[in-house]
Short mmCIF file of C-alpha atoms in Angstrom, two decimals:
data_model
loop_
_atom_site.label_atom_id
_atom_site.label_comp_id
_atom_site.label_asym_id
_atom_site.label_seq_id
_atom_site.Cartn_x
_atom_site.Cartn_y
_atom_site.Cartn_z
CA UNK A 1 23.31 -1.36 -4.06
CA UNK A 2 22.76 2.19 -2.82
CA UNK A 3 21.34 4.99 -4.91
CA UNK A 4 24.80 6.55 -4.95
CA UNK A 5 26.24 3.38 -6.50
CA UNK A 6 23.66 3.13 -9.28
CA UNK A 7 25.14 3.22 -12.78
CA UNK A 8 25.10 6.72 -14.24
CA UNK A 9 22.80 5.57 -17.05
CA UNK A 10 20.29 3.98 -14.63
CA UNK A 11 16.70 4.94 -15.40
CA UNK A 12 14.03 4.17 -12.84
CA UNK A 13 11.32 1.96 -14.36
CA UNK A 14 7.70 3.03 -14.15
CA UNK A 15 6.32 2.41 -10.63
CA UNK A 16 3.51 0.26 -12.00
CA UNK A 17 6.18 -2.21 -13.16
CA UNK A 18 7.60 -2.90 -9.70
CA UNK A 19 5.26 -1.57 -6.98
CA UNK A 20 3.08 -4.67 -7.03
CA UNK A 21 2.80 -5.52 -3.32
CA UNK A 22 -0.62 -6.54 -2.06
CA UNK A 23 -2.14 -4.89 0.97
CA UNK A 24 -3.42 -8.22 2.24
CA UNK A 25 0.21 -9.34 2.51
CA UNK A 26 1.70 -6.19 4.07
CA UNK A 27 4.02 -6.60 7.03
CA UNK A 28 2.38 -5.39 10.27
CA UNK A 29 5.63 -3.60 11.17
CA UNK A 30 5.21 -1.07 8.33
CA UNK A 31 4.60 2.43 9.65
CA UNK A 32 1.26 3.76 8.36
CA UNK A 33 1.63 5.75 5.18
CA UNK A 34 1.56 5.36 1.42
CA UNK A 35 4.59 3.03 1.14
CA UNK A 36 4.76 -0.48 2.55
CA UNK A 37 6.51 -3.78 2.09
CA UNK A 38 4.43 -6.91 1.58
CA UNK A 39 5.98 -10.15 0.33
CA UNK A 40 9.41 -8.77 -0.49
CA UNK A 41 12.64 -10.65 -1.07
CA UNK A 42 14.91 -11.86 1.68
CA UNK A 43 18.15 -10.68 0.07
CA UNK A 44 18.43 -7.70 2.43
CA UNK A 45 18.92 -5.09 -0.28
CA UNK A 46 16.42 -2.51 1.02
CA UNK A 47 18.70 -1.05 3.68
CA UNK A 48 21.45 -0.62 1.12
CA UNK A 49 19.16 1.72 -0.82
CA UNK A 50 17.22 3.36 2.02
CA UNK A 51 18.73 2.68 5.47
CA UNK A 52 16.72 5.49 7.08
CA UNK A 53 13.47 3.92 5.88
CA UNK A 54 13.74 0.15 5.42
CA UNK A 55 14.22 -2.70 7.88
CA UNK A 56 13.85 -6.48 7.83
CA UNK A 57 11.75 -8.66 10.05
CA UNK A 58 13.30 -11.63 11.81
CA UNK A 59 10.84 -14.26 10.72
CA UNK A 60 11.60 -17.15 8.40
CA UNK A 61 11.74 -15.10 5.20
CA UNK A 62 13.05 -11.78 6.60
CA UNK A 63 10.82 -9.58 4.48
CA UNK A 64 11.49 -5.88 4.14
CA UNK A 65 9.19 -3.20 5.54
CA UNK A 66 9.02 0.60 5.72
CA UNK A 67 9.78 1.84 9.21
CA UNK A 68 9.83 5.53 8.28
CA UNK A 69 7.80 7.03 5.46
CA UNK A 70 9.72 9.30 3.09
CA UNK A 71 9.35 13.01 3.83
CA UNK A 72 10.80 14.58 0.71
CA UNK A 73 11.75 13.83 -2.87
CA UNK A 74 15.20 12.44 -2.02
CA UNK A 75 13.74 10.08 0.62
CA UNK A 76 11.03 8.97 -1.82
CA UNK A 77 13.61 8.18 -4.46
CA UNK A 78 15.57 6.04 -1.98
CA UNK A 79 12.46 4.05 -1.02
CA UNK A 80 11.58 3.63 -4.70
CA UNK A 81 15.13 2.47 -5.37
CA UNK A 82 14.78 -0.12 -2.60
CA UNK A 83 11.51 -1.23 -4.20
CA UNK A 84 12.91 -1.46 -7.72
CA UNK A 85 15.69 -3.72 -6.42
CA UNK A 86 13.20 -6.17 -4.90
CA UNK A 87 12.99 -9.12 -7.29
CA UNK A 88 9.55 -10.08 -5.91
CA UNK A 89 8.09 -6.60 -6.59
CA UNK A 90 6.63 -6.77 -3.09
CA UNK A 91 6.58 -3.06 -2.27
CA UNK A 92 3.57 -0.85 -2.88
CA UNK A 93 2.60 2.80 -2.52
CA UNK A 94 -1.19 2.54 -2.28
CA UNK A 95 -1.31 2.67 1.50
CA UNK A 96 -3.46 5.80 1.40
CA UNK A 97 -6.18 3.67 -0.21
CA UNK A 98 -6.10 1.20 2.69
CA UNK A 99 -5.21 3.06 5.88
CA UNK A 100 -8.08 4.80 7.66
CA UNK A 101 -7.92 7.11 10.66
CA UNK A 102 -9.24 4.23 12.79
CA UNK A 103 -6.71 1.70 11.48
CA UNK A 104 -3.84 4.16 12.06
CA UNK A 105 -5.06 4.67 15.62
CA UNK A 106 -5.31 0.90 16.11
CA UNK A 107 -1.75 0.43 14.78
CA UNK A 108 -0.53 3.12 17.20
CA UNK A 109 -2.45 1.57 20.10
CA UNK A 110 -0.61 -1.72 19.42
CA UNK A 111 2.85 -0.12 19.42
CA UNK A 112 3.83 -1.99 22.57
CA UNK A 113 3.86 -5.17 20.43
CA UNK A 114 6.15 -3.35 17.98
CA UNK A 115 8.54 -2.15 20.69
CA UNK A 116 8.67 -5.65 22.18
CA UNK A 117 9.52 -7.04 18.74
CA UNK A 118 12.22 -4.38 18.26
CA UNK A 119 13.75 -5.33 21.62
CA UNK A 120 13.70 -9.07 20.82
CA UNK A 121 15.14 -8.57 17.33
CA UNK A 122 17.81 -6.22 18.67
CA UNK A 123 18.96 -8.78 21.25
CA UNK A 124 19.00 -11.54 18.64
CA UNK A 125 20.90 -9.61 15.99
CA UNK A 126 23.27 -7.92 18.42
CA UNK A 127 24.48 -11.37 19.48
CA UNK A 128 24.98 -12.50 15.87
CA UNK A 129 28.39 -13.24 14.47
CA UNK A 130 27.24 -11.89 11.08
CA UNK A 131 28.07 -8.23 10.46
CA UNK A 132 25.00 -7.72 8.24
CA UNK A 133 22.73 -8.83 11.08
CA UNK A 134 24.54 -6.60 13.57
CA UNK A 135 24.11 -3.66 11.16
CA UNK A 136 20.33 -4.03 11.39
CA UNK A 137 20.57 -3.12 15.08
CA UNK A 138 21.36 0.46 14.05
CA UNK A 139 18.10 0.58 12.09
CA UNK A 140 16.17 -1.02 14.92
CA UNK A 141 17.52 1.60 17.32
CA UNK A 142 16.43 4.35 14.93
CA UNK A 143 12.99 2.78 14.62
CA UNK A 144 12.57 2.61 18.39
CA UNK A 145 13.70 6.25 18.74
CA UNK A 146 11.18 7.20 16.05
CA UNK A 147 8.36 5.35 17.85
CA UNK A 148 9.31 7.06 21.12
CA UNK A 149 9.70 10.48 19.46
CA UNK A 150 8.50 11.99 16.21
CA UNK A 151 6.21 9.19 15.04
CA UNK A 152 3.19 10.33 17.06
CA UNK A 153 3.20 13.75 15.38
CA UNK A 154 3.72 12.19 11.95
CA UNK A 155 0.79 9.82 12.45
CA UNK A 156 -1.44 12.67 13.59
CA UNK A 157 -0.52 14.57 10.42
CA UNK A 158 -1.15 11.41 8.39
CA UNK A 159 -4.62 11.02 9.88
CA UNK A 160 -5.26 14.66 8.92
CA UNK A 161 -4.12 13.78 5.39
CA UNK A 162 -6.42 10.76 5.25
CA UNK A 163 -9.38 12.89 6.39
CA UNK A 164 -8.69 16.03 4.36
CA UNK A 165 -6.40 14.84 1.51
CA UNK A 166 -4.17 17.82 2.09
CA UNK A 167 -1.21 18.73 4.27
CA UNK A 168 -2.20 20.57 7.45
CA UNK A 169 -1.50 24.28 7.53
CA UNK A 170 0.70 25.74 10.23
CA UNK A 171 -1.37 26.15 13.36
CA UNK A 172 -4.14 23.74 12.38
CA UNK A 173 -5.11 21.33 15.12
CA UNK A 174 -4.18 17.74 14.31
CA UNK A 175 -6.46 14.85 15.23
CA UNK A 176 -5.53 12.73 18.21
CA UNK A 177 -4.37 9.14 18.21
CA UNK A 178 -6.57 7.95 21.08
#
């Protein structure tokens, strides 16, 4: 169910009631940032709530992961709505407590593995007869475009955040990823 389809009387529960994912179980495909999917459900509800942020892996249990961190309040609400709809409560938002500048750089350095996975999953799901699997290809294409485009700048800003615990000011030099 998308945020737009939520009942008008829907009240978001407290995050501590549903953001219970464990870092040790996070999906390696999650983009570094505060939000991540760990052992989530396999009902494929995340993209209904936040298609610009959530994808599914293609392993046995098809867990959900965050491929684009939210950038504003509306995006954050969509990711939280995806999380609240996960019956396993496998999302979390404590990534800032776990990511370090070095681990973000290591994740970025291993992006070839990610792109290879995106290409394999795209080929698999594009050939599927199921429309829900073919729909994921759109998200995979967006993820690949993000990796090839804006993601580097976002990760550099995130490393700044991890170091300084503040948003960089206009004109401040961002740390490198190498």
